[in-house]
Amino acid sequence: MRNIQTPCALNTMTQKKNKVYNFALRKLRTGVSGAFIAVSVAQAQQPLPASVAAAGLPAGHMPLTTASVAYAPHRVYDTKRGQFIDFETLLVDAARTDVLFLGEQHDDPITHALEAATLEGIGRRRDHVVLAMEMFERDAQRPLSDYLAGTISEADFLAAARPWPRYATDYRPMVEYAKSRGWPVIAGNVPRRLASAVARAGLAVFDTTSLGDRMLAAMQFQCPKDKYYDRFSDTMGDMSGHGPTAPKTPAERDVVVEKMYQSQCVKDETMGEAIASAITNGPAGTLVVHVNGSFHSDYRMGTAERARQRLEGKRVTIVSFVPVADLDTIDAASQRSLGDYLVFTLAPAKPK
């Protein structure tokens, strides 16, 4: 363990104007094909702010106005019971935990709709909720918090917080719902520039970094060569690459992968620390909903493991979203080790 003692510190569903993102689950089909997710948006039938569209829409995306009544085909599998369950049962169970990981595939729109519905479902059952996100980095916490508090505009927030390219469609609904409830939103990730520096030079970069930068990462790092390392290395695949700087030998590849793994661990430790801090410093009964790429929480590894190490005695629940081509031929049992609940979604059709 590397221990550095430094301070750390969303077309036509109309509702009354000025009601912000009131997510409602309309119809559920028990363990079969999916749910109707109704999403009501502030200023119905009005376009989203230009700043949001500019900052959050991918190239070529159709213009956004309001959220819609959307059919979200999915099936939920409870790995402990060994059976499919309905979405509302998942919500009942999830609301009983202390930390809820939502492990996503970043490019799956149904996953994002169901994540928003999950957050709303938790909100119907729990008062003290914190939304924590991989998609915001620690140095974006101030503009994020200022926006939630209403002291800066959404345009200013987006300009300062470096949102992910698909923020408007994928993550804004969750942030806006949290804002409407007065919940904190935690920018949990290490800044990309620091993660990139570690990927190039290893953990030694923190021996010489400034105090300000050091506070943007976790206090402690663990990077054991365990099953998580094996998964990471396998995922990296062939690192030989091209060009004069590409690794030429297996040994050189191992060095490159190890530094990249250290960068991955820094992300996991930083997000895990943020989750633990939200629980420790929050009101009694706080539940943290953490949104991240599934690699960070699948098999209860990565960020999930780092958070659990810091939260002895707290219940940590893993939900893994798994896009599939066919919801009728799922071999869920063979994937049960991914987490506590598997939410299989109908993957978008691939362009021909």
Short mmCIF file of C-alpha atoms in Angstrom, two decimals:
data_model
loop_
_atom_site.label_atom_id
_atom_site.label_comp_id
_atom_site.label_asym_id
_atom_site.label_seq_id
_atom_site.Cartn_x
_atom_site.Cartn_y
_atom_site.Cartn_z
CA MET A 1 0.00 0.00 0.00
CA ARG A 2 1.30 3.41 -0.97
CA ASN A 3 0.43 5.77 1.85
CA ILE A 4 1.18 9.46 1.39
CA GLN A 5 0.15 11.55 4.36
CA THR A 6 -1.21 14.61 2.58
CA PRO A 7 -4.61 16.30 3.09
CA CYS A 8 -7.39 15.05 0.81
CA ALA A 9 -9.88 16.59 0.77
CA LEU A 10 -32.74 13.05 -20.99
CA ASN A 11 -41.31 14.14 -27.32
CA THR A 12 -43.98 15.00 -25.51
CA MET A 13 -44.87 14.11 -21.98
CA THR A 14 -46.11 17.39 -20.52
CA GLN A 15 -46.07 18.37 -16.91
CA LYS A 16 -46.23 21.71 -15.15
CA LYS A 17 -43.33 23.95 -15.91
CA ASN A 18 -40.50 24.23 -13.42
CA LYS A 19 -40.77 20.63 -12.23
CA VAL A 20 -37.35 19.24 -12.81
CA TYR A 21 -36.87 15.66 -14.03
CA ASN A 22 -39.53 13.78 -12.05
CA PHE A 23 -38.78 10.24 -13.11
CA ALA A 24 -41.70 7.78 -12.80
CA LEU A 25 -41.81 4.11 -13.56
CA ARG A 26 -45.15 3.58 -15.40
CA LYS A 27 -45.49 -0.08 -16.19
CA LEU A 28 -43.47 -3.14 -15.29
CA ARG A 29 -43.57 -6.63 -16.69
CA THR A 30 -42.39 -9.14 -14.17
CA GLY A 31 -39.05 -10.51 -15.20
CA VAL A 32 -39.91 -10.64 -18.89
CA SER A 33 -39.35 -7.90 -21.39
CA GLY A 34 -39.02 -4.49 -19.87
CA ALA A 35 -40.57 -1.39 -18.46
CA PHE A 36 -42.18 1.81 -19.59
CA ILE A 37 -40.12 4.65 -18.17
CA ALA A 38 -41.97 7.97 -18.08
CA VAL A 39 -39.73 10.99 -17.66
CA SER A 40 -41.16 14.45 -17.08
CA VAL A 41 -38.91 17.40 -17.80
CA ALA A 42 -38.93 21.04 -16.74
CA GLN A 43 -40.38 23.43 -19.27
CA ALA A 44 -42.07 20.72 -21.31
CA GLN A 45 -42.03 21.14 -25.09
CA GLN A 46 -39.19 23.63 -24.77
CA PRO A 47 -35.76 22.94 -26.25
CA LEU A 48 -32.89 22.24 -23.93
CA PRO A 49 -30.57 25.17 -23.25
CA ALA A 50 -28.24 25.77 -26.18
CA SER A 51 -25.28 25.41 -23.86
CA VAL A 52 -26.40 21.92 -22.94
CA ALA A 53 -26.89 20.81 -26.53
CA ALA A 54 -23.55 22.29 -27.49
CA ALA A 55 -21.70 20.67 -24.64
CA GLY A 56 -23.50 17.37 -24.36
CA LEU A 57 -24.68 16.08 -27.76
CA PRO A 58 -22.66 13.82 -30.01
CA ALA A 59 -22.16 14.90 -33.62
CA GLY A 60 -25.21 14.23 -35.77
CA HIS A 61 -27.54 13.62 -32.84
CA MET A 62 -31.14 14.72 -33.38
CA PRO A 63 -32.08 17.94 -31.54
CA LEU A 64 -33.32 17.44 -28.01
CA THR A 65 -36.49 19.02 -26.68
CA THR A 66 -37.94 17.19 -23.72
CA ALA A 67 -37.65 13.67 -22.45
CA SER A 68 -40.14 11.16 -23.73
CA VAL A 69 -42.17 8.18 -22.66
CA ALA A 70 -39.70 5.52 -23.61
CA TYR A 71 -39.96 1.77 -23.73
CA ALA A 72 -36.86 0.34 -22.18
CA PRO A 73 -36.64 -3.38 -22.93
CA HIS A 74 -34.75 -5.22 -20.27
CA ARG A 75 -34.72 -8.19 -17.89
CA VAL A 76 -33.42 -8.19 -14.33
CA TYR A 77 -31.67 -11.22 -12.87
CA ASP A 78 -31.16 -11.64 -9.14
CA THR A 79 -27.96 -13.65 -8.80
CA LYS A 80 -28.60 -14.64 -5.18
CA ARG A 81 -32.13 -15.94 -5.83
CA GLY A 82 -31.04 -17.37 -9.17
CA GLN A 83 -34.12 -16.02 -10.94
CA PHE A 84 -35.46 -13.15 -13.01
CA ILE A 85 -37.30 -10.46 -11.08
CA ASP A 86 -39.21 -7.31 -11.97
CA PHE A 87 -37.58 -3.91 -11.93
CA GLU A 88 -39.51 -2.65 -8.91
CA THR A 89 -38.28 -5.58 -6.85
CA LEU A 90 -34.76 -4.58 -7.75
CA LEU A 91 -35.51 -1.07 -6.49
CA VAL A 92 -36.91 -2.36 -3.21
CA ASP A 93 -33.77 -4.39 -2.60
CA ALA A 94 -31.41 -1.66 -3.77
CA ALA A 95 -32.92 0.88 -1.40
CA ARG A 96 -31.83 -1.27 1.54
CA THR A 97 -28.13 -1.03 0.79
CA ASP A 98 -25.51 1.51 1.82
CA VAL A 99 -23.60 1.75 -1.46
CA LEU A 100 -25.23 0.93 -4.81
CA PHE A 101 -22.93 0.52 -7.80
CA LEU A 102 -24.49 0.98 -11.25
CA GLY A 103 -21.96 -0.52 -13.64
CA GLU A 104 -22.72 0.60 -17.17
CA GLN A 105 -21.65 0.29 -20.77
CA HIS A 106 -21.16 3.96 -21.57
CA ASP A 107 -22.73 3.81 -25.06
CA ASP A 108 -26.00 2.04 -24.19
CA PRO A 109 -29.03 4.41 -24.12
CA ILE A 110 -31.37 1.92 -22.41
CA THR A 111 -28.88 1.54 -19.61
CA HIS A 112 -28.90 5.28 -19.05
CA ALA A 113 -32.72 5.41 -18.98
CA LEU A 114 -32.78 2.63 -16.40
CA GLU A 115 -30.07 4.26 -14.32
CA ALA A 116 -32.21 7.39 -14.10
CA ALA A 117 -35.24 5.28 -13.16
CA THR A 118 -33.17 3.53 -10.52
CA LEU A 119 -32.18 6.83 -8.97
CA GLU A 120 -35.83 7.94 -8.88
CA GLY A 121 -36.85 4.61 -7.36
CA ILE A 122 -34.27 5.00 -4.64
CA GLY A 123 -35.55 8.52 -4.07
CA ARG A 124 -39.05 7.21 -3.38
CA ARG A 125 -37.66 5.10 -0.57
CA ARG A 126 -34.71 6.94 0.92
CA ASP A 127 -34.21 10.55 2.00
CA HIS A 128 -30.45 10.82 2.36
CA VAL A 129 -28.99 9.93 -1.02
CA VAL A 130 -25.71 10.93 -2.62
CA LEU A 131 -25.10 10.55 -6.34
CA ALA A 132 -21.44 9.88 -7.08
CA MET A 133 -20.11 9.67 -10.61
CA GLU A 134 -17.05 8.49 -12.46
CA MET A 135 -17.96 11.03 -15.17
CA PHE A 136 -16.86 14.06 -13.14
CA GLU A 137 -13.35 14.61 -11.80
CA ARG A 138 -12.46 15.94 -8.38
CA ASP A 139 -11.37 19.36 -9.58
CA ALA A 140 -14.88 19.82 -11.05
CA GLN A 141 -16.49 19.48 -7.61
CA ARG A 142 -16.74 23.22 -6.97
CA PRO A 143 -18.62 24.17 -10.17
CA LEU A 144 -20.76 21.06 -9.77
CA SER A 145 -21.67 21.95 -6.20
CA ASP A 146 -22.20 25.61 -7.11
CA TYR A 147 -24.61 24.60 -9.87
CA LEU A 148 -26.54 22.31 -7.54
CA ALA A 149 -26.77 25.15 -5.05
CA GLY A 150 -28.06 27.52 -7.73
CA THR A 151 -25.20 29.98 -7.47
CA ILE A 152 -23.99 29.54 -11.07
CA SER A 153 -25.82 28.83 -14.32
CA GLU A 154 -25.87 25.51 -16.09
CA ALA A 155 -23.83 27.05 -18.90
CA ASP A 156 -21.12 28.13 -16.47
CA PHE A 157 -21.17 24.74 -14.79
CA LEU A 158 -20.74 22.91 -18.09
CA ALA A 159 -17.97 25.23 -19.19
CA ALA A 160 -16.00 24.53 -16.03
CA ALA A 161 -16.76 20.88 -15.30
CA ARG A 162 -15.63 19.18 -18.54
CA PRO A 163 -18.72 16.95 -18.94
CA TRP A 164 -18.49 13.81 -21.02
CA PRO A 165 -19.52 14.25 -24.69
CA ARG A 166 -22.92 12.55 -24.18
CA TYR A 167 -23.69 14.33 -20.92
CA ALA A 168 -27.01 15.83 -22.14
CA THR A 169 -28.49 12.49 -23.13
CA ASP A 170 -26.84 10.15 -20.67
CA TYR A 171 -26.09 11.84 -17.36
CA ARG A 172 -27.93 15.16 -17.17
CA PRO A 173 -31.23 13.48 -16.15
CA MET A 174 -29.57 12.00 -13.07
CA VAL A 175 -27.82 15.22 -12.11
CA GLU A 176 -31.02 17.23 -12.56
CA TYR A 177 -33.04 14.78 -10.48
CA ALA A 178 -30.47 14.95 -7.71
CA LYS A 179 -30.59 18.75 -7.94
CA SER A 180 -34.39 18.75 -7.64
CA ARG A 181 -34.09 16.67 -4.47
CA GLY A 182 -31.32 18.69 -2.92
CA TRP A 183 -28.94 15.75 -2.98
CA PRO A 184 -25.19 16.10 -3.23
CA VAL A 185 -23.47 14.94 -6.39
CA ILE A 186 -19.88 13.84 -5.98
CA ALA A 187 -17.25 14.33 -8.66
CA GLY A 188 -15.45 11.16 -7.75
CA ASN A 189 -12.77 10.53 -10.33
CA VAL A 190 -9.14 11.56 -10.44
CA PRO A 191 -8.45 14.24 -13.08
CA ARG A 192 -7.55 12.69 -16.41
CA ARG A 193 -4.27 14.56 -16.64
CA LEU A 194 -3.08 12.95 -13.42
CA ALA A 195 -4.28 9.50 -14.48
CA SER A 196 -2.45 9.97 -17.78
CA ALA A 197 0.71 10.99 -15.96
CA VAL A 198 0.58 7.80 -13.89
CA ALA A 199 0.00 5.74 -17.05
CA ARG A 200 3.23 7.20 -18.43
CA ALA A 201 5.46 7.26 -15.39
CA GLY A 202 3.81 5.18 -12.68
CA LEU A 203 2.87 6.05 -9.12
CA ALA A 204 6.16 7.86 -8.63
CA VAL A 205 4.56 10.98 -10.13
CA PHE A 206 2.89 11.56 -6.77
CA ASP A 207 6.28 11.89 -5.09
CA THR A 208 6.87 15.18 -6.86
CA THR A 209 3.39 16.51 -7.62
CA SER A 210 2.11 19.71 -6.07
CA LEU A 211 0.06 19.64 -2.89
CA GLY A 212 -2.96 20.87 -4.83
CA ASP A 213 -2.70 18.08 -7.34
CA ARG A 214 -2.00 15.51 -4.65
CA MET A 215 -5.31 16.36 -3.00
CA LEU A 216 -7.10 15.40 -6.22
CA ALA A 217 -6.26 11.72 -5.77
CA ALA A 218 -6.78 9.20 -3.01
CA MET A 219 -4.54 9.21 0.02
CA GLN A 220 -3.72 5.53 -0.31
CA PHE A 221 -3.12 3.29 -3.30
CA GLN A 222 -3.07 -0.48 -3.61
CA CYS A 223 -2.06 -2.06 -6.90
CA PRO A 224 -1.68 -5.78 -6.20
CA LYS A 225 -1.16 -8.17 -9.08
CA ASP A 226 -4.33 -10.08 -8.32
CA LYS A 227 -7.35 -11.27 -10.31
CA TYR A 228 -8.22 -7.65 -11.07
CA TYR A 229 -4.79 -7.18 -12.59
CA ASP A 230 -5.26 -10.33 -14.66
CA ARG A 231 -8.62 -9.02 -15.95
CA PHE A 232 -7.07 -5.67 -16.75
CA SER A 233 -4.09 -7.17 -18.54
CA ASP A 234 -6.30 -9.48 -20.59
CA THR A 235 -8.56 -6.56 -21.52
CA MET A 236 -5.60 -4.55 -22.74
CA GLY A 237 -4.87 -7.33 -25.23
CA ASP A 238 -2.04 -6.79 -27.66
CA MET A 239 -0.17 -3.70 -26.55
CA SER A 240 2.50 -4.00 -29.23
CA GLY A 241 1.00 -1.13 -31.20
CA HIS A 242 2.89 0.69 -33.92
CA GLY A 243 5.61 3.30 -34.14
CA PRO A 244 8.99 3.77 -32.54
CA THR A 245 7.70 4.04 -28.97
CA ALA A 246 5.57 0.87 -29.05
CA PRO A 247 6.73 -1.98 -26.80
CA LYS A 248 8.85 -4.43 -28.75
CA THR A 249 9.04 -7.35 -26.34
CA PRO A 250 6.72 -9.07 -23.85
CA ALA A 251 8.75 -7.57 -21.02
CA GLU A 252 8.31 -4.06 -22.40
CA ARG A 253 4.58 -4.74 -22.81
CA ASP A 254 4.36 -5.81 -19.18
CA VAL A 255 5.94 -2.54 -18.07
CA VAL A 256 3.44 -0.54 -20.13
CA VAL A 257 0.48 -2.56 -18.83
CA GLU A 258 1.65 -2.26 -15.23
CA LYS A 259 1.76 1.54 -15.41
CA MET A 260 -1.65 1.61 -17.05
CA TYR A 261 -2.90 -0.67 -14.30
CA GLN A 262 -1.49 1.69 -11.70
CA SER A 263 -3.46 4.49 -13.37
CA GLN A 264 -6.57 2.30 -13.19
CA CYS A 265 -5.94 1.66 -9.51
CA VAL A 266 -5.57 5.39 -8.83
CA LYS A 267 -9.00 5.93 -10.38
CA ASP A 268 -10.49 3.09 -8.33
CA GLU A 269 -8.91 4.24 -5.07
CA THR A 270 -9.95 7.85 -5.65
CA MET A 271 -13.57 6.94 -6.39
CA GLY A 272 -13.61 4.43 -3.54
CA GLU A 273 -12.33 7.07 -1.15
CA ALA A 274 -14.99 9.54 -2.33
CA ILE A 275 -17.73 6.99 -1.70
CA ALA A 276 -16.44 6.19 1.76
CA SER A 277 -16.14 9.87 2.61
CA ALA A 278 -19.75 10.50 1.55
CA ILE A 279 -20.94 7.71 3.85
CA THR A 280 -18.69 8.62 6.76
CA ASN A 281 -19.37 12.35 6.65
CA GLY A 282 -23.04 12.19 5.63
CA PRO A 283 -26.14 11.93 7.79
CA ALA A 284 -26.99 8.60 9.33
CA GLY A 285 -28.69 6.40 6.77
CA THR A 286 -26.95 7.91 3.76
CA LEU A 287 -27.06 5.78 0.61
CA VAL A 288 -24.50 6.41 -2.13
CA VAL A 289 -25.46 5.62 -5.72
CA HIS A 290 -22.25 5.37 -7.73
CA VAL A 291 -22.35 5.42 -11.55
CA ASN A 292 -19.34 3.97 -13.33
CA GLY A 293 -18.17 1.87 -16.21
CA SER A 294 -18.89 -1.73 -15.35
CA PHE A 295 -15.22 -2.73 -15.31
CA HIS A 296 -14.85 -0.68 -12.14
CA SER A 297 -17.41 -2.79 -10.25
CA ASP A 298 -17.93 -6.11 -12.04
CA TYR A 299 -17.01 -9.15 -9.98
CA ARG A 300 -17.00 -6.80 -6.96
CA MET A 301 -13.53 -5.65 -7.97
CA GLY A 302 -12.00 -2.26 -8.73
CA THR A 303 -13.81 0.70 -7.22
CA ALA A 304 -16.30 -1.59 -5.48
CA GLU A 305 -13.52 -3.40 -3.67
CA ARG A 306 -11.76 -0.17 -2.72
CA ALA A 307 -14.96 1.28 -1.28
CA ARG A 308 -15.72 -1.89 0.66
CA GLN A 309 -12.25 -1.89 2.20
CA ARG A 310 -12.96 1.58 3.58
CA LEU A 311 -16.50 0.81 4.76
CA GLU A 312 -16.30 -2.19 7.02
CA GLY A 313 -19.74 -3.40 8.01
CA LYS A 314 -21.56 -1.46 5.30
CA ARG A 315 -23.62 -3.22 2.64
CA VAL A 316 -22.32 -2.80 -0.91
CA THR A 317 -24.59 -3.86 -3.79
CA ILE A 318 -23.45 -4.34 -7.38
CA VAL A 319 -25.79 -3.84 -10.35
CA SER A 320 -24.23 -4.65 -13.71
CA PHE A 321 -25.96 -3.52 -16.91
CA VAL A 322 -25.37 -6.00 -19.75
CA PRO A 323 -26.49 -5.06 -23.28
CA VAL A 324 -27.49 -8.14 -25.32
CA ALA A 325 -28.80 -8.74 -28.83
CA ASP A 326 -31.71 -10.95 -27.69
CA LEU A 327 -33.55 -10.77 -24.38
CA ASP A 328 -35.19 -14.18 -24.90
CA THR A 329 -32.02 -16.28 -24.99
CA ILE A 330 -30.04 -15.06 -22.00
CA ASP A 331 -27.79 -17.44 -20.11
CA ALA A 332 -27.90 -15.37 -16.95
CA ALA A 333 -26.64 -18.05 -14.60
CA SER A 334 -23.28 -18.20 -16.35
CA GLN A 335 -22.76 -14.49 -15.63
CA ARG A 336 -23.97 -14.42 -12.04
CA SER A 337 -20.53 -13.64 -10.66
CA LEU A 338 -20.64 -10.18 -12.23
CA GLY A 339 -22.67 -8.74 -9.37
CA ASP A 340 -25.75 -8.97 -7.18
CA TYR A 341 -28.16 -8.00 -9.96
CA LEU A 342 -27.73 -8.22 -13.72
CA VAL A 343 -29.85 -5.87 -15.82
CA PHE A 344 -29.85 -7.18 -19.38
CA THR A 345 -30.78 -4.46 -21.88
CA LEU A 346 -31.60 -4.70 -25.58
CA ALA A 347 -28.46 -3.45 -27.25
CA PRO A 348 -28.77 -0.83 -29.99
CA ALA A 349 -28.74 -2.31 -33.49
CA LYS A 350 -25.35 -2.03 -35.09
CA PRO A 351 -25.14 0.04 -38.30
CA LYS A 352 -25.03 -2.13 -41.42
#
